[in-house]
PDB file of C-alpha atoms and ligand atoms in Angstrom:
ATOM      1  CA  UNK A   1     178.931  48.983 196.246  1.00  0.00           C
ATOM      2  CA  UNK A   2     179.785  51.150 193.242  1.00  0.00           C
ATOM      3  CA  UNK A   3     178.628  54.709 192.671  1.00  0.00           C
ATOM      4  CA  UNK A   4     176.758  53.779 189.474  1.00  0.00           C
ATOM      5  CA  UNK A   5     174.913  51.050 191.377  1.00  0.00           C
ATOM      6  CA  UNK A   6     173.691  53.519 193.967  1.00  0.00           C
ATOM      7  CA  UNK A   7     172.603  55.818 191.122  1.00  0.00           C
ATOM      8  CA  UNK A   8     170.717  52.899 189.613  1.00  0.00           C
ATOM      9  CA  UNK A   9     168.827  52.355 192.878  1.00  0.00           C
ATOM     10  CA  UNK A  10     168.173  56.103 193.176  1.00  0.00           C
ATOM     11  CA  UNK A  11     166.592  55.949 189.709  1.00  0.00           C
ATOM     12  CA  UNK A  12     164.106  53.201 190.615  1.00  0.00           C
ATOM     13  CA  UNK A  13     160.633  54.718 190.151  1.00  0.00           C
ATOM     14  CA  UNK A  14     159.682  56.245 193.511  1.00  0.00           C
ATOM     15  CA  UNK A  15     155.997  55.304 193.273  1.00  0.00           C
ATOM     16  CA  UNK A  16     156.876  51.669 192.498  1.00  0.00           C
ATOM     17  CA  UNK A  17     159.187  51.550 195.505  1.00  0.00           C
ATOM     18  CA  UNK A  18     156.465  53.098 197.689  1.00  0.00           C
ATOM     19  CA  UNK A  19     154.035  50.473 196.443  1.00  0.00           C
ATOM     20  CA  UNK A  20     156.427  47.645 197.364  1.00  0.00           C
ATOM     21  CA  UNK A  21     156.734  49.173 200.794  1.00  0.00           C
ATOM     22  CA  UNK A  22     152.981  48.894 201.231  1.00  0.00           C
ATOM     23  CA  UNK A  23     151.925  52.496 200.617  1.00  0.00           C
ATOM     24  CA  UNK A  24     148.775  52.954 198.541  1.00  0.00           C
ATOM     25  CA  UNK A  25     149.707  55.464 195.859  1.00  0.00           C
ATOM     26  CA  UNK A  26     146.849  57.235 194.126  1.00  0.00           C
ATOM     27  CA  UNK A  27     147.226  60.254 191.837  1.00  0.00           C
ATOM     28  CA  UNK A  28     150.837  60.717 193.051  1.00  0.00           C
ATOM     29  CA  UNK A  29     149.726  60.862 196.676  1.00  0.00           C
ATOM     30  CA  UNK A  30     149.596  58.483 199.669  1.00  0.00           C
ATOM     31  CA  UNK A  31     148.834  58.515 203.393  1.00  0.00           C
ATOM     32  CA  UNK A  32     152.040  59.631 205.089  1.00  0.00           C
ATOM     33  CA  UNK A  33     153.448  56.780 207.218  1.00  0.00           C
ATOM     34  CA  UNK A  34     155.593  59.207 209.204  1.00  0.00           C
ATOM     35  CA  UNK A  35     152.829  61.033 211.017  1.00  0.00           C
ATOM     36  CA  UNK A  36     149.202  60.291 211.919  1.00  0.00           C
ATOM     37  CA  UNK A  37     147.687  61.057 208.541  1.00  0.00           C
ATOM     38  CA  UNK A  38     144.033  60.770 207.532  1.00  0.00           C
ATOM     39  CA  UNK A  39     144.158  62.626 204.206  1.00  0.00           C
ATOM     40  CA  UNK A  40     147.004  61.724 201.844  1.00  0.00           C
ATOM     41  CA  UNK A  41     149.656  64.374 202.421  1.00  0.00           C
ATOM     42  CA  UNK A  42     152.642  62.470 201.077  1.00  0.00           C
ATOM     43  CA  UNK A  43     153.278  63.646 197.492  1.00  0.00           C
ATOM     44  CA  UNK A  44     155.429  62.009 194.861  1.00  0.00           C
ATOM     45  CA  UNK A  45     157.331  64.061 192.328  1.00  0.00           C
ATOM     46  CA  UNK A  46     157.826  61.613 189.483  1.00  0.00           C
ATOM     47  CA  UNK A  47     160.125  63.963 187.546  1.00  0.00           C
ATOM     48  CA  UNK A  48     162.528  64.430 190.460  1.00  0.00           C
ATOM     49  CA  UNK A  49     161.847  60.857 191.666  1.00  0.00           C
ATOM     50  CA  UNK A  50     161.265  62.078 195.234  1.00  0.00           C
ATOM     51  CA  UNK A  51     158.580  62.121 197.918  1.00  0.00           C
ATOM     52  CA  UNK A  52     157.641  64.886 200.328  1.00  0.00           C
ATOM     53  CA  UNK A  53     155.119  65.243 203.125  1.00  0.00           C
ATOM     54  CA  UNK A  54     153.709  68.746 203.439  1.00  0.00           C
ATOM     55  CA  UNK A  55     152.690  68.189 207.054  1.00  0.00           C
ATOM     56  CA  UNK A  56     155.695  66.562 208.741  1.00  0.00           C
ATOM     57  CA  UNK A  57     158.277  67.472 206.110  1.00  0.00           C
ATOM     58  CA  UNK A  58     159.484  63.882 205.571  1.00  0.00           C
ATOM     59  CA  UNK A  59     161.212  63.847 202.188  1.00  0.00           C
ATOM     60  CA  UNK A  60     163.779  62.026 200.079  1.00  0.00           C
ATOM     61  CA  UNK A  61     164.246  59.468 197.329  1.00  0.00           C
ATOM     62  CA  UNK A  62     163.796  55.696 196.889  1.00  0.00           C
ATOM     63  CA  UNK A  63     166.722  54.642 199.141  1.00  0.00           C
ATOM     64  CA  UNK A  64     165.750  57.095 201.837  1.00  0.00           C
ATOM     65  CA  UNK A  65     162.113  55.954 201.805  1.00  0.00           C
ATOM     66  CA  UNK A  66     163.170  52.291 202.095  1.00  0.00           C
ATOM     67  CA  UNK A  67     165.490  53.073 204.999  1.00  0.00           C
ATOM     68  CA  UNK A  68     162.894  55.054 206.932  1.00  0.00           C
ATOM     69  CA  UNK A  69     160.066  52.571 206.374  1.00  0.00           C
ATOM     70  CA  UNK A  70     161.953  49.348 207.017  1.00  0.00           C
ATOM     71  CA  UNK A  71     164.359  50.665 209.648  1.00  0.00           C
ATOM     72  CA  UNK A  72     167.292  49.239 207.668  1.00  0.00           C
ATOM     73  CA  UNK A  73     170.735  50.804 207.358  1.00  0.00           C
ATOM     74  CA  UNK A  74     171.797  52.419 204.081  1.00  0.00           C
ATOM     75  CA  UNK A  75     173.569  49.262 202.868  1.00  0.00           C
ATOM     76  CA  UNK A  76     170.780  46.923 203.967  1.00  0.00           C
ATOM     77  CA  UNK A  77     168.131  49.154 202.357  1.00  0.00           C
ATOM     78  CA  UNK A  78     170.172  49.141 199.111  1.00  0.00           C
ATOM     79  CA  UNK A  79     170.365  45.339 199.208  1.00  0.00           C
ATOM     80  CA  UNK A  80     166.649  45.115 199.829  1.00  0.00           C
ATOM     81  CA  UNK A  81     165.863  47.492 196.956  1.00  0.00           C
ATOM     82  CA  UNK A  82     168.217  45.575 194.663  1.00  0.00           C
ATOM     83  CA  UNK A  83     166.574  42.254 195.569  1.00  0.00           C
ATOM     84  CA  UNK A  84     163.074  43.617 195.114  1.00  0.00           C
ATOM     85  CA  UNK A  85     163.826  45.126 191.717  1.00  0.00           C
ATOM     86  CA  UNK A  86     166.258  42.505 190.418  1.00  0.00           C
ATOM     87  CA  UNK A  87     169.169  44.903 190.278  1.00  0.00           C
ATOM     88  CA  UNK A  88     172.472  43.018 190.454  1.00  0.00           C
ATOM     89  CA  UNK A  89     175.055  44.626 192.718  1.00  0.00           C
ATOM     90  CA  UNK A  90     178.736  43.639 192.382  1.00  0.00           C
ATOM     91  CA  UNK A  91     179.310  43.065 196.098  1.00  0.00           C
ATOM     92  CA  UNK A  92     175.972  41.470 196.648  1.00  0.00           C
ATOM     93  CA  UNK A  93     174.326  38.444 195.146  1.00  0.00           C
ATOM     94  CA  UNK A  94     170.556  38.804 195.296  1.00  0.00           C
ATOM     95  CA  UNK A  95     168.959  36.255 197.615  1.00  0.00           C
ATOM     96  CA  UNK A  96     167.803  33.270 195.632  1.00  0.00           C
ATOM     97  CA  UNK A  97     164.069  33.480 195.486  1.00  0.00           C
ATOM     98  CA  UNK A  98     162.509  30.036 195.996  1.00  0.00           C
ATOM     99  CA  UNK A  99     160.960  28.880 192.717  1.00  0.00           C
ATOM    100  CA  UNK A 100     157.810  27.891 194.463  1.00  0.00           C
ATOM    101  CA  UNK A 101     156.773  28.918 197.927  1.00  0.00           C
ATOM    102  CA  UNK A 102     155.452  26.067 199.985  1.00  0.00           C
ATOM    103  CA  UNK A 103     153.113  26.656 202.900  1.00  0.00           C
ATOM    104  CA  UNK A 104     154.475  25.619 206.294  1.00  0.00           C
ATOM    105  CA  UNK A 105     154.407  21.873 206.965  1.00  0.00           C
ATOM    106  CA  UNK A 106     151.804  22.280 209.695  1.00  0.00           C
ATOM    107  CA  UNK A 107     151.363  18.588 210.398  1.00  0.00           C
ATOM    108  CA  UNK A 108     155.101  18.163 210.997  1.00  0.00           C
ATOM    109  CA  UNK A 109     155.337  21.423 212.983  1.00  0.00           C
ATOM    110  CA  UNK A 110     152.420  20.199 215.090  1.00  0.00           C
ATOM    111  CA  UNK A 111     154.483  17.200 216.177  1.00  0.00           C
ATOM    112  CA  UNK A 112     157.408  19.522 216.949  1.00  0.00           C
ATOM    113  CA  UNK A 113     155.348  21.539 219.445  1.00  0.00           C
ATOM    114  CA  UNK A 114     153.023  18.768 220.693  1.00  0.00           C
ATOM    115  CA  UNK A 115     154.910  18.087 223.925  1.00  0.00           C
ATOM    116  CA  UNK A 116     156.448  21.333 225.172  1.00  0.00           C
ATOM    117  CA  UNK A 117     159.776  21.063 226.966  1.00  0.00           C
ATOM    118  CA  UNK A 118     161.813  23.941 228.338  1.00  0.00           C
ATOM    119  CA  UNK A 119     165.562  23.415 228.331  1.00  0.00           C
ATOM    120  CA  UNK A 120     167.944  25.336 230.608  1.00  0.00           C
ATOM    121  CA  UNK A 121     168.461  28.166 228.070  1.00  0.00           C
ATOM    122  CA  UNK A 122     164.711  28.568 227.660  1.00  0.00           C
ATOM    123  CA  UNK A 123     164.045  28.632 231.408  1.00  0.00           C
ATOM    124  CA  UNK A 124     166.839  31.129 232.008  1.00  0.00           C
ATOM    125  CA  UNK A 125     165.595  33.451 229.256  1.00  0.00           C
ATOM    126  CA  UNK A 126     161.863  33.241 230.006  1.00  0.00           C
ATOM    127  CA  UNK A 127     161.772  33.057 233.786  1.00  0.00           C
ATOM    128  CA  UNK A 128     165.004  34.688 234.975  1.00  0.00           C
ATOM    129  CA  UNK A 129     165.779  37.332 232.338  1.00  0.00           C
ATOM    130  CA  UNK A 130     162.291  38.246 231.193  1.00  0.00           C
ATOM    131  CA  UNK A 131     160.196  37.259 234.243  1.00  0.00           C
ATOM    132  CA  UNK A 132     157.502  35.691 232.099  1.00  0.00           C
ATOM    133  CA  UNK A 133     154.738  33.996 234.074  1.00  0.00           C
ATOM    134  CA  UNK A 134     154.948  30.173 233.790  1.00  0.00           C
ATOM    135  CA  UNK A 135     151.177  29.961 233.228  1.00  0.00           C
ATOM    136  CA  UNK A 136     151.525  32.207 230.137  1.00  0.00           C
ATOM    137  CA  UNK A 137     154.297  30.015 228.721  1.00  0.00           C
ATOM    138  CA  UNK A 138     152.265  26.895 229.360  1.00  0.00           C
ATOM    139  CA  UNK A 139     149.030  28.320 227.960  1.00  0.00           C
ATOM    140  CA  UNK A 140     150.741  29.389 224.710  1.00  0.00           C
ATOM    141  CA  UNK A 141     152.472  26.010 224.373  1.00  0.00           C
ATOM    142  CA  UNK A 142     155.947  27.532 224.054  1.00  0.00           C
ATOM    143  CA  UNK A 143     158.627  24.872 223.680  1.00  0.00           C
ATOM    144  CA  UNK A 144     162.376  24.757 223.069  1.00  0.00           C
ATOM    145  CA  UNK A 145     164.996  22.861 221.064  1.00  0.00           C
ATOM    146  CA  UNK A 146     168.564  22.027 222.018  1.00  0.00           C
ATOM    147  CA  UNK A 147     169.710  20.826 218.583  1.00  0.00           C
ATOM    148  CA  UNK A 148     169.175  22.424 215.148  1.00  0.00           C
ATOM    149  CA  UNK A 149     165.861  21.134 213.828  1.00  0.00           C
ATOM    150  CA  UNK A 150     164.430  21.263 210.285  1.00  0.00           C
ATOM    151  CA  UNK A 151     161.426  23.479 209.541  1.00  0.00           C
ATOM    152  CA  UNK A 152     160.118  20.776 207.214  1.00  0.00           C
ATOM    153  CA  UNK A 153     159.991  17.009 207.648  1.00  0.00           C
ATOM    154  CA  UNK A 154     162.419  16.599 204.752  1.00  0.00           C
ATOM    155  CA  UNK A 155     165.178  18.938 205.827  1.00  0.00           C
ATOM    156  CA  UNK A 156     166.227  22.518 205.214  1.00  0.00           C
ATOM    157  CA  UNK A 157     166.025  25.229 206.354  1.00  0.00           C
ATOM    158  CA  UNK A 158     166.701  24.718 210.036  1.00  0.00           C
ATOM    159  CA  UNK A 159     165.641  26.327 213.242  1.00  0.00           C
ATOM    160  CA  UNK A 160     168.941  27.162 214.961  1.00  0.00           C
ATOM    161  CA  UNK A 161     169.611  25.859 218.454  1.00  0.00           C
ATOM    162  CA  UNK A 162     169.253  26.547 221.262  1.00  0.00           C
ATOM    163  CA  UNK A 163     165.965  28.254 220.456  1.00  0.00           C
ATOM    164  CA  UNK A 164     162.498  28.813 221.786  1.00  0.00           C
ATOM    165  CA  UNK A 165     159.702  27.726 219.465  1.00  0.00           C
ATOM    166  CA  UNK A 166     156.584  29.890 219.446  1.00  0.00           C
ATOM    167  CA  UNK A 167     153.484  28.207 217.973  1.00  0.00           C
ATOM    168  CA  UNK A 168     151.357  30.682 215.999  1.00  0.00           C
ATOM    169  CA  UNK A 169     147.708  29.669 216.218  1.00  0.00           C
ATOM    170  CA  UNK A 170     144.503  31.121 214.830  1.00  0.00           C
ATOM    171  CA  UNK A 171     141.636  32.297 217.041  1.00  0.00           C
ATOM    172  CA  UNK A 172     140.368  28.733 217.358  1.00  0.00           C
ATOM    173  CA  UNK A 173     143.718  27.353 218.413  1.00  0.00           C
ATOM    174  CA  UNK A 174     144.571  25.760 215.061  1.00  0.00           C
ATOM    175  CA  UNK A 175     148.330  25.751 214.431  1.00  0.00           C
ATOM    176  CA  UNK A 176     149.364  28.067 211.562  1.00  0.00           C
ATOM    177  CA  UNK A 177     153.128  28.322 211.901  1.00  0.00           C
ATOM    178  CA  UNK A 178     156.092  28.045 214.254  1.00  0.00           C
ATOM    179  CA  UNK A 179     158.674  30.786 214.808  1.00  0.00           C
ATOM    180  CA  UNK A 180     162.008  30.227 216.489  1.00  0.00           C
ATOM    181  CA  UNK A 181     163.792  32.680 218.790  1.00  0.00           C
ATOM    182  CA  UNK A 182     167.520  31.959 218.942  1.00  0.00           C
ATOM    183  CA  UNK A 183     168.992  31.967 222.452  1.00  0.00           C
ATOM    184  CA  UNK A 184     172.607  31.143 221.612  1.00  0.00           C
ATOM    185  CA  UNK A 185     175.634  33.372 221.242  1.00  0.00           C
ATOM    186  CA  UNK A 186     176.797  32.570 217.705  1.00  0.00           C
ATOM    187  CA  UNK A 187     177.329  35.698 215.596  1.00  0.00           C
ATOM    188  CA  UNK A 188     175.354  36.124 212.403  1.00  0.00           C
ATOM    189  CA  UNK A 189     172.518  33.786 213.373  1.00  0.00           C
ATOM    190  CA  UNK A 190     169.160  35.526 212.868  1.00  0.00           C
ATOM    191  CA  UNK A 191     167.333  36.017 216.131  1.00  0.00           C
ATOM    192  CA  UNK A 192     163.934  35.045 214.742  1.00  0.00           C
ATOM    193  CA  UNK A 193     163.224  32.495 212.056  1.00  0.00           C
ATOM    194  CA  UNK A 194     160.141  31.316 210.212  1.00  0.00           C
ATOM    195  CA  UNK A 195     160.112  28.547 207.598  1.00  0.00           C
ATOM    196  CA  UNK A 196     161.057  30.431 204.407  1.00  0.00           C
ATOM    197  CA  UNK A 197     158.149  31.540 202.286  1.00  0.00           C
ATOM    198  CA  UNK A 198     155.847  31.388 205.290  1.00  0.00           C
ATOM    199  CA  UNK A 199     153.904  34.502 206.045  1.00  0.00           C
ATOM    200  CA  UNK A 200     154.524  36.321 209.274  1.00  0.00           C
ATOM    201  CA  UNK A 201     151.201  36.384 211.135  1.00  0.00           C
ATOM    202  CA  UNK A 202     149.974  38.033 214.290  1.00  0.00           C
ATOM    203  CA  UNK A 203     151.019  36.170 217.444  1.00  0.00           C
ATOM    204  CA  UNK A 204     148.668  35.361 220.303  1.00  0.00           C
ATOM    205  CA  UNK A 205     145.361  35.242 218.426  1.00  0.00           C
ATOM    206  CA  UNK A 206     144.023  32.706 220.964  1.00  0.00           C
ATOM    207  CA  UNK A 207     143.823  35.639 223.381  1.00  0.00           C
ATOM    208  CA  UNK A 208     140.977  37.095 221.326  1.00  0.00           C
ATOM    209  CA  UNK A 209     138.645  34.256 222.312  1.00  0.00           C
ATOM    210  CA  UNK A 210     139.067  35.352 225.942  1.00  0.00           C
ATOM    211  CA  UNK A 211     138.624  39.049 225.244  1.00  0.00           C
ATOM    212  CA  UNK A 212     135.489  40.455 226.853  1.00  0.00           C
ATOM    213  CA  UNK A 213     133.314  43.167 225.325  1.00  0.00           C
ATOM    214  CA  UNK A 214     134.763  46.619 225.913  1.00  0.00           C
ATOM    215  CA  UNK A 215     138.027  45.223 227.268  1.00  0.00           C
ATOM    216  CA  UNK A 216     141.421  46.705 226.377  1.00  0.00           C
ATOM    217  CA  UNK A 217     143.777  44.895 224.015  1.00  0.00           C
ATOM    218  CA  UNK A 218     147.479  45.774 223.948  1.00  0.00           C
ATOM    219  CA  UNK A 219     149.278  45.661 220.609  1.00  0.00           C
ATOM    220  CA  UNK A 220     152.959  44.857 220.957  1.00  0.00           C
ATOM    221  CA  UNK A 221     155.852  44.957 218.553  1.00  0.00           C
ATOM    222  CA  UNK A 222     157.269  41.519 219.254  1.00  0.00           C
ATOM    223  CA  UNK A 223     156.497  38.171 220.823  1.00  0.00           C
ATOM    224  CA  UNK A 224     158.603  38.711 223.973  1.00  0.00           C
ATOM    225  CA  UNK A 225     156.889  42.023 224.755  1.00  0.00           C
ATOM    226  CA  UNK A 226     153.575  40.263 224.218  1.00  0.00           C
ATOM    227  CA  UNK A 227     154.558  37.595 226.774  1.00  0.00           C
ATOM    228  CA  UNK A 228     155.486  40.336 229.265  1.00  0.00           C
ATOM    229  CA  UNK A 229     152.145  42.110 228.718  1.00  0.00           C
ATOM    230  CA  UNK A 230     150.265  38.835 229.233  1.00  0.00           C
ATOM    231  CA  UNK A 231     152.315  38.154 232.390  1.00  0.00           C
ATOM    232  CA  UNK A 232     151.222  41.550 233.717  1.00  0.00           C
ATOM    233  CA  UNK A 233     147.588  40.497 233.357  1.00  0.00           C
ATOM    234  CA  UNK A 234     146.897  42.493 230.197  1.00  0.00           C
ATOM    235  CA  UNK A 235     145.361  40.936 227.078  1.00  0.00           C
ATOM    236  CA  UNK A 236     147.867  41.318 224.258  1.00  0.00           C
ATOM    237  CA  UNK A 237     148.752  40.233 220.727  1.00  0.00           C
ATOM    238  CA  UNK A 238     152.025  40.799 218.854  1.00  0.00           C
ATOM    239  CA  UNK A 239     152.709  42.107 215.408  1.00  0.00           C
ATOM    240  CA  UNK A 240     156.130  40.478 215.077  1.00  0.00           C
ATOM    241  CA  UNK A 241     159.008  42.481 213.669  1.00  0.00           C
ATOM    242  CA  UNK A 242     156.415  44.816 212.233  1.00  0.00           C
ATOM    243  CA  UNK A 243     157.770  47.037 209.545  1.00  0.00           C
ATOM    244  CA  UNK A 244     154.478  47.269 207.727  1.00  0.00           C
ATOM    245  CA  UNK A 245     150.930  46.684 208.796  1.00  0.00           C
ATOM    246  CA  UNK A 246     149.112  44.432 206.338  1.00  0.00           C
ATOM    247  CA  UNK A 247     145.537  45.085 205.178  1.00  0.00           C
ATOM    248  CA  UNK A 248     144.462  41.770 206.818  1.00  0.00           C
ATOM    249  CA  UNK A 249     145.806  43.058 210.149  1.00  0.00           C
ATOM    250  CA  UNK A 250     143.726  46.227 209.855  1.00  0.00           C
ATOM    251  CA  UNK A 251     140.701  44.091 208.957  1.00  0.00           C
ATOM    252  CA  UNK A 252     141.209  42.042 212.119  1.00  0.00           C
ATOM    253  CA  UNK A 253     141.347  45.190 214.271  1.00  0.00           C
ATOM    254  CA  UNK A 254     138.198  46.483 212.570  1.00  0.00           C
ATOM    255  CA  UNK A 255     136.356  43.227 213.301  1.00  0.00           C
ATOM    256  CA  UNK A 256     137.369  43.409 216.979  1.00  0.00           C
ATOM    257  CA  UNK A 257     136.079  46.939 217.216  1.00  0.00           C
ATOM    258  CA  UNK A 258     132.805  45.787 215.634  1.00  0.00           C
ATOM    259  CA  UNK A 259     132.302  42.578 217.583  1.00  0.00           C
ATOM    260  CA  UNK A 260     133.800  43.375 220.970  1.00  0.00           C
ATOM    261  CA  UNK A 261     134.027  47.185 221.115  1.00  0.00           C
ATOM    262  CA  UNK A 262     137.712  46.663 221.817  1.00  0.00           C
ATOM    263  CA  UNK A 263     139.784  49.617 222.994  1.00  0.00           C
ATOM    264  CA  UNK A 264     143.362  49.278 221.712  1.00  0.00           C
ATOM    265  CA  UNK A 265     146.447  50.197 223.715  1.00  0.00           C
ATOM    266  CA  UNK A 266     150.120  50.397 222.891  1.00  0.00           C
ATOM    267  CA  UNK A 267     153.343  50.984 224.830  1.00  0.00           C
ATOM    268  CA  UNK A 268     155.429  52.195 221.882  1.00  0.00           C
ATOM    269  CA  UNK A 269     159.063  51.066 222.004  1.00  0.00           C
ATOM    270  CA  UNK A 270     161.343  54.036 222.664  1.00  0.00           C
ATOM    271  CA  UNK A 271     162.961  53.994 219.239  1.00  0.00           C
ATOM    272  CA  UNK A 272     162.188  55.003 215.693  1.00  0.00           C
ATOM    273  CA  UNK A 273     160.662  51.627 214.770  1.00  0.00           C
ATOM    274  CA  UNK A 274     158.376  51.811 217.809  1.00  0.00           C
ATOM    275  CA  UNK A 275     157.200  55.310 216.947  1.00  0.00           C
ATOM    276  CA  UNK A 276     156.613  54.212 213.364  1.00  0.00           C
ATOM    277  CA  UNK A 277     154.490  51.242 214.406  1.00  0.00           C
ATOM    278  CA  UNK A 278     152.517  53.554 216.715  1.00  0.00           C
ATOM    279  CA  UNK A 279     151.863  56.008 213.895  1.00  0.00           C
ATOM    280  CA  UNK A 280     150.864  53.204 211.518  1.00  0.00           C
ATOM    281  CA  UNK A 281     148.454  51.790 214.096  1.00  0.00           C
ATOM    282  CA  UNK A 282     147.066  55.253 214.799  1.00  0.00           C
ATOM    283  CA  UNK A 283     146.427  55.733 211.071  1.00  0.00           C
ATOM    284  CA  UNK A 284     144.716  52.333 210.974  1.00  0.00           C
ATOM    285  CA  UNK A 285     142.647  53.135 214.073  1.00  0.00           C
ATOM    286  CA  UNK A 286     141.509  56.432 212.522  1.00  0.00           C
ATOM    287  CA  UNK A 287     140.626  54.591 209.344  1.00  0.00           C
ATOM    288  CA  UNK A 288     138.338  52.133 211.157  1.00  0.00           C
ATOM    289  CA  UNK A 289     137.036  54.565 213.788  1.00  0.00           C
ATOM    290  CA  UNK A 290     138.712  52.747 216.684  1.00  0.00           C
ATOM    291  CA  UNK A 291     140.384  54.146 219.772  1.00  0.00           C
ATOM    292  CA  UNK A 292     144.137  53.672 220.287  1.00  0.00           C
ATOM    293  CA  UNK A 293     145.513  54.712 223.668  1.00  0.00           C
ATOM    294  CA  UNK A 294     149.227  55.460 223.901  1.00  0.00           C
ATOM    295  CA  UNK A 295     150.624  54.259 227.225  1.00  0.00           C
ATOM    296  CA  UNK A 296     153.926  55.809 228.239  1.00  0.00           C
ATOM    297  CA  UNK A 297     156.767  53.789 229.712  1.00  0.00           C
ATOM    298  CA  UNK A 298     158.615  55.349 232.653  1.00  0.00           C
ATOM    299  CA  UNK A 299     161.864  57.123 231.741  1.00  0.00           C
ATOM    300  CA  UNK A 300     164.852  54.908 231.064  1.00  0.00           C
ATOM    301  CA  UNK A 301     163.084  51.841 229.656  1.00  0.00           C
ATOM    302  CA  UNK A 302     163.181  51.045 225.970  1.00  0.00           C
ATOM    303  CA  UNK A 303     160.263  48.639 225.807  1.00  0.00           C
ATOM    304  CA  UNK A 304     157.563  47.111 227.988  1.00  0.00           C
ATOM    305  CA  UNK A 305     159.456  43.818 228.363  1.00  0.00           C
ATOM    306  CA  UNK A 306     162.480  45.591 229.840  1.00  0.00           C
ATOM    307  CA  UNK A 307     160.306  47.533 232.275  1.00  0.00           C
ATOM    308  CA  UNK A 308     158.422  44.377 233.293  1.00  0.00           C
ATOM    309  CA  UNK A 309     161.634  42.413 233.882  1.00  0.00           C
ATOM    310  CA  UNK A 310     162.831  45.161 236.227  1.00  0.00           C
ATOM    311  CA  UNK A 311     159.624  45.232 238.302  1.00  0.00           C
ATOM    312  CA  UNK A 312     159.452  41.965 240.184  1.00  0.00           C
TER     313      UNK A 312
HETATM  314 ZN1  LIG B 401     154.005  63.256 207.111  1.00  0.00          ZN
END
């Protein structure tokens, strides 16, 4: 990447970048995503094109904000910014945006997950490595593929193989989408894949129909942690690969608090992304008057799934 290209990204309007990252900017201020904030303390200086939080001292420019909020490296954050703002970089061709985004082919995906089978890779990963309870796998209808399989009935893109397929269902069990989790060793294959254009939804919504009034609900960062939490007897849903909480997600949490007096729990992953998700959820909980309990993992474990796998 050339110097002038980086300068170009640094000159992208800071408030516009913040907006694309999901922050609600009002009168040059927003709720700070880097600490539990209830009154907007993140300020934007349009002249300097920077942001600064007067409580936790987070500060920087457009590239810095993108890196911190998405967890991407400098180069990846630059590519993301370039894509989002149609800046052409010499070393980087912007991803081709599909002309029209099609919803997932749910009828076809339904056939793909209708008769769950677990191949050797799937059994090794779920039962030996992660110690997931077979009843959890069966209840969620998790299946696996041994050959690359299209996401649509008429071809591309493909779920890579070998992969697990996780059906995403709504609260009533209706199939919404299918996400793959690659189990192979090929370099450069994304670990998780959704049909392109498909929205990433919360995983495990069926659990909510079994949630009793006043019961605790664990919020996890990924599907595999969610499976571990369910295996431990906890009720859990996953916000997959969460970089940003969507307003619909907050609405769902608010409705649970209303309807079922749900108390929310989280075992934050022991890394920056985990802390960020925790702070985002804490902000959301404050916003809707809900309770979020932070459960601590014992020393030496980076996430709940790792701790769970070491227990049995
Ligand atoms: Zn702050």
